[in-house]
PDB file of C-alpha atoms and ligand atoms in Angstrom:
ATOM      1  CA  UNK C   1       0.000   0.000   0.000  1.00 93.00           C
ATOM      2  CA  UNK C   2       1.255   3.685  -1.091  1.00 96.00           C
ATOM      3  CA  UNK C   3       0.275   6.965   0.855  1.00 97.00           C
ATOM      4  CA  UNK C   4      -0.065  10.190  -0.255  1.00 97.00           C
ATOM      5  CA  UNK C   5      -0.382  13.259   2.162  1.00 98.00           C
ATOM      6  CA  UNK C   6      -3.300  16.198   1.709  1.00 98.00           C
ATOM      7  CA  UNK C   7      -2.947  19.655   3.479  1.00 98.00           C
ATOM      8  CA  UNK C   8      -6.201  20.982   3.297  1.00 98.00           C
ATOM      9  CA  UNK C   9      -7.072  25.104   3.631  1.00 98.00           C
ATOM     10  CA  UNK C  10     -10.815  25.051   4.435  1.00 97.00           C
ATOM     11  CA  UNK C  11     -13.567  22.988   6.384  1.00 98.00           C
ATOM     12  CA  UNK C  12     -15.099  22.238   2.655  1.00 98.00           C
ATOM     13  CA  UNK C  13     -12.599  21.736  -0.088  1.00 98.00           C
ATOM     14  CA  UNK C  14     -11.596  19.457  -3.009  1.00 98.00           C
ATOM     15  CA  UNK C  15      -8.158  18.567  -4.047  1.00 98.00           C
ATOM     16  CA  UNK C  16      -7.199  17.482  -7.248  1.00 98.00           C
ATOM     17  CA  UNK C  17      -5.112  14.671  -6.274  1.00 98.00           C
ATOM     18  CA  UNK C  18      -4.595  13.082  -9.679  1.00 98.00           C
ATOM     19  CA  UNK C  19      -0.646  13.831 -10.079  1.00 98.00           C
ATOM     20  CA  UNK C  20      -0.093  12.311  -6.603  1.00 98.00           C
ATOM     21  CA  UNK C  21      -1.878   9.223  -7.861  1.00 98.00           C
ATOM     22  CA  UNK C  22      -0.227   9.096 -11.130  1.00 97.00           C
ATOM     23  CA  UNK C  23       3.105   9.416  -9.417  1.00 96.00           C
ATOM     24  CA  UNK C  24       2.592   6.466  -6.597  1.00 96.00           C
ATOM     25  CA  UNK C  25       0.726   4.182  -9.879  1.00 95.00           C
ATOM     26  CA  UNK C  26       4.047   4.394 -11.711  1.00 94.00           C
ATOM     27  CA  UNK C  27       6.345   3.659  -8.968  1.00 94.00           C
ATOM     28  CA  UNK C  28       4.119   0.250  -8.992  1.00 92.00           C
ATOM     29  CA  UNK C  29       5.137  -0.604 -12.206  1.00 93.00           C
ATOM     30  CA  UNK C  30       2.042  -2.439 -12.660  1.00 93.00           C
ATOM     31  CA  UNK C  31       1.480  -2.653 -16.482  1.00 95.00           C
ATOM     32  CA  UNK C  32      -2.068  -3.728 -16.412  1.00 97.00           C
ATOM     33  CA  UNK C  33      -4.827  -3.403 -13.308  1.00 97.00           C
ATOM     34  CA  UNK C  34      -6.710  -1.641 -10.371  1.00 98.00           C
ATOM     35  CA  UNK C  35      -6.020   1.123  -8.658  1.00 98.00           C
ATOM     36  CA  UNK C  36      -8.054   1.841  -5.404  1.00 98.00           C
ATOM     37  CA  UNK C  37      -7.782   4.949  -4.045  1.00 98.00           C
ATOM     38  CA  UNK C  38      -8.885   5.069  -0.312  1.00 98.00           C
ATOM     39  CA  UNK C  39      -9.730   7.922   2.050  1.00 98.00           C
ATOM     40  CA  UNK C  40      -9.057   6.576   5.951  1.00 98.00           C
ATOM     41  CA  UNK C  41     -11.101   9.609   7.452  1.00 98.00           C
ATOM     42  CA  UNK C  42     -14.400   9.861   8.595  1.00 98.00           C
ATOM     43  CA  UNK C  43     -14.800  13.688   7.654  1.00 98.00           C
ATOM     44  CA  UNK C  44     -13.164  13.254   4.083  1.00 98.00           C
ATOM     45  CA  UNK C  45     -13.969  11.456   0.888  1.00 99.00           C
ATOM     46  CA  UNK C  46     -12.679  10.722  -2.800  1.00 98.00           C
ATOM     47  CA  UNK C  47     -14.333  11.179  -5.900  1.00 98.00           C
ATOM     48  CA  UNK C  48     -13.627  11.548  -9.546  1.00 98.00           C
ATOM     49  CA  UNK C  49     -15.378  14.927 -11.639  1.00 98.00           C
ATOM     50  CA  UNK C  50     -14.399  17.153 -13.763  1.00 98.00           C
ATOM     51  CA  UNK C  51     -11.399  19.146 -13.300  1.00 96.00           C
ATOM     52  CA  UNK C  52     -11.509  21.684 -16.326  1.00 95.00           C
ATOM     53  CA  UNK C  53     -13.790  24.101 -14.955  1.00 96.00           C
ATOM     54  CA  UNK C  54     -13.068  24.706 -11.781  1.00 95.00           C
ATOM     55  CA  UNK C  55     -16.398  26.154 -10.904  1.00 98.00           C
ATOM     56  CA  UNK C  56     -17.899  22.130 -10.998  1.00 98.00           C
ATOM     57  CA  UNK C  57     -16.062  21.965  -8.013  1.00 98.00           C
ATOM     58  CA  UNK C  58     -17.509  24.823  -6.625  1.00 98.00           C
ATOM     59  CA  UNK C  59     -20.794  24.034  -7.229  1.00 98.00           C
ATOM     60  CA  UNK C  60     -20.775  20.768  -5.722  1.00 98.00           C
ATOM     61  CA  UNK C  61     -19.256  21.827  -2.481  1.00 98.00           C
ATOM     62  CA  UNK C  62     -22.630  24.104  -3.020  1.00 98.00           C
ATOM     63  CA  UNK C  63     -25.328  22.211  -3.450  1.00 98.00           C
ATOM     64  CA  UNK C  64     -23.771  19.754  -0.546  1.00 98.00           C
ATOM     65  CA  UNK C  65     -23.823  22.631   2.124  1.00 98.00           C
ATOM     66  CA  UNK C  66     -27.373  23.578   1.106  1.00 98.00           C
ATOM     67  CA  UNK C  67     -28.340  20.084   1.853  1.00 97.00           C
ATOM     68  CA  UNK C  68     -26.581  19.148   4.163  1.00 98.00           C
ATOM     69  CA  UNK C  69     -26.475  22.335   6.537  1.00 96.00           C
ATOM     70  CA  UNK C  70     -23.910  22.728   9.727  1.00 94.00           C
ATOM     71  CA  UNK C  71     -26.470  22.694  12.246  1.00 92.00           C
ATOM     72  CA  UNK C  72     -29.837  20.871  12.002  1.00 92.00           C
ATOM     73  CA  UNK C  73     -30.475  19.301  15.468  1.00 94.00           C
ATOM     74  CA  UNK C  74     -28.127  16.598  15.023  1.00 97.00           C
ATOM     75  CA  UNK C  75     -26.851  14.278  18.244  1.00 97.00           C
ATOM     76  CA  UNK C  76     -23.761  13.739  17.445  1.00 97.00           C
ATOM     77  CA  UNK C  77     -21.955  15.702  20.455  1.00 96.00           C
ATOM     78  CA  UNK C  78     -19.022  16.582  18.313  1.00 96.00           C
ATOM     79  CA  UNK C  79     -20.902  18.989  15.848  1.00 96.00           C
ATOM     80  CA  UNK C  80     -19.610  17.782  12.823  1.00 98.00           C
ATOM     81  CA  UNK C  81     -22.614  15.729  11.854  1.00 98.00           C
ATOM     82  CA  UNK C  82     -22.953  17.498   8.425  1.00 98.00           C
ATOM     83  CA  UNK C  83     -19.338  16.609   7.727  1.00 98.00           C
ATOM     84  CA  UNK C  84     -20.314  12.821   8.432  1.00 98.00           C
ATOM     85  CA  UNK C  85     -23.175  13.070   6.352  1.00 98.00           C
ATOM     86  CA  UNK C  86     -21.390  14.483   3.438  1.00 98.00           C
ATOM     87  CA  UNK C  87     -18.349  11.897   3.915  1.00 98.00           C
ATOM     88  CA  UNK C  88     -21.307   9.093   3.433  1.00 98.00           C
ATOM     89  CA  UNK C  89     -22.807  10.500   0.656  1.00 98.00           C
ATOM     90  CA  UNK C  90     -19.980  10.801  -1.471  1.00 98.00           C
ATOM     91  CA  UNK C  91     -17.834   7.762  -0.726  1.00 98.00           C
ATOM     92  CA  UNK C  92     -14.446   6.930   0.459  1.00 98.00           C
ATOM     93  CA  UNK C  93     -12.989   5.280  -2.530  1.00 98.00           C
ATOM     94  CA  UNK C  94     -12.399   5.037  -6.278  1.00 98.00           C
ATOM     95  CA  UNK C  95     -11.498   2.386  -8.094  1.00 98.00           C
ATOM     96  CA  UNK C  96      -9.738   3.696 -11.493  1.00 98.00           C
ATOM     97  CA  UNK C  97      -8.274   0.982 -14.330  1.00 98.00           C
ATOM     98  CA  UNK C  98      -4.648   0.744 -15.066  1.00 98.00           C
ATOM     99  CA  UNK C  99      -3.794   0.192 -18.654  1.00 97.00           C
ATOM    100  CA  UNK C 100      -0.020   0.406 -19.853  1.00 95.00           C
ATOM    101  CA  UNK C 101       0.752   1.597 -16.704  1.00 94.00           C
ATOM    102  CA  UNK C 102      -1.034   4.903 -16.973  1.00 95.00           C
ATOM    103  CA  UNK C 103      -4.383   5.278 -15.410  1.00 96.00           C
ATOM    104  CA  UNK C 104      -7.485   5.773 -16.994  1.00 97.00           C
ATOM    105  CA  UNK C 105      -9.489   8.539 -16.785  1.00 98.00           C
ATOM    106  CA  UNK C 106     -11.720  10.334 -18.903  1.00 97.00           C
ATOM    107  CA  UNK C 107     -10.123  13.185 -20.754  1.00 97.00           C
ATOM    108  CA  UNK C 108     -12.408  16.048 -17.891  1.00 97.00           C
ATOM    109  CA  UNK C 109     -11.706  13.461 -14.941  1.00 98.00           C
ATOM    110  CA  UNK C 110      -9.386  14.325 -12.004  1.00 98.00           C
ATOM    111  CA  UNK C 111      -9.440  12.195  -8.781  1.00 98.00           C
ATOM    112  CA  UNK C 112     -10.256  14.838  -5.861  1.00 98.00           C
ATOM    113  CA  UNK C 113     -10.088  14.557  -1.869  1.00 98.00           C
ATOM    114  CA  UNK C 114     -13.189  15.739  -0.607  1.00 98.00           C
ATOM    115  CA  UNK C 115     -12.679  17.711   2.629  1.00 98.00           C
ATOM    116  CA  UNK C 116     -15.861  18.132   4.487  1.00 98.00           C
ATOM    117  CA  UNK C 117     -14.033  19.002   8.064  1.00 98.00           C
ATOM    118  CA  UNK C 118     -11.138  21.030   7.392  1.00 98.00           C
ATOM    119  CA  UNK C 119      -8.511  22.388   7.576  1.00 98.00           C
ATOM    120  CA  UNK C 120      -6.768  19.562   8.463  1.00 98.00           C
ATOM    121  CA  UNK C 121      -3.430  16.970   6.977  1.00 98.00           C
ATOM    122  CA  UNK C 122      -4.733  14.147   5.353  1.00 98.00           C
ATOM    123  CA  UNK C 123      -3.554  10.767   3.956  1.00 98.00           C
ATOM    124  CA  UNK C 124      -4.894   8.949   1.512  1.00 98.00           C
ATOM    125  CA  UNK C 125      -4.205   5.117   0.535  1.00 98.00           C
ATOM    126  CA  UNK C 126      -3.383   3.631  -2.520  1.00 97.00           C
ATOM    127  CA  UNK C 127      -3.475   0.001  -3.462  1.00 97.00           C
ATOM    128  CA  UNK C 128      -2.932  -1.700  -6.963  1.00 96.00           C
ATOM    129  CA  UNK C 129      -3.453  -4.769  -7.725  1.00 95.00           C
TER     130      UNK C 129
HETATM  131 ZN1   ZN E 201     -17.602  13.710  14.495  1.00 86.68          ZN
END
């Protein structure tokens, strides 16, 4: 298993983390397979969107705030139940194919850390198989 490490800036961000995963998948040399990209926090996720405009980004981390709002009567003594919620919703791992030893993504698709509890330093695991 590879780690990469995430500083994060704000309590809602995403990262473009697909260099970082490039780098680590060619280290592998692994001509052909899976790479699973893990997030080991409870506050954070990964996903894979566009990363052309960056204003996707920003209007994800939008429309998850309006639904998901900071406080709403949750129990969980902490108060970071929205960041939970959001870390549910959106998953804590991609799976991407490995052909040639590059990975495959679509030509708009970046692999992002989703912080939903920031800031904070993050790690993210990588395993291919
Ligand atoms: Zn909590």
């Amino acid at each position: 298993m590879e780690e990469i490490f995430v500083k994060t800036n704000s309590r809602n961000e995403m990262i473009d983390i697909t260099s970082k995963v490039r780098e680590k998948v060619k280290q592998c040399k692994i001509k052909d397979g899976i790479c699973t990209v893990y997030c080991p926090h409870t506050t954070g996720a990964i996903t894979i969107n566009e990363n052309a405009d960056p204003d996707v980004t920003s209007d994800i981390l939008m429309k998850l705030n309006a639904m998901i709002p900071p406080h709403e009567g949750y129990s969980h003594i902490e108060g970071n139940s929205d960041s939970h919620i959001k870390s549910s919703l959106i998953g804590n791992s991609s799976q991407i194919i490995i052909e040639n030893g590059n990975l495959q993504l679509g030509t708009w698709q970046g692999i992002y850390f989703c912080e939903f509890d920031g800031p904070r330093s993050r790690k993210v695991w990588i395993s291919v198989l």
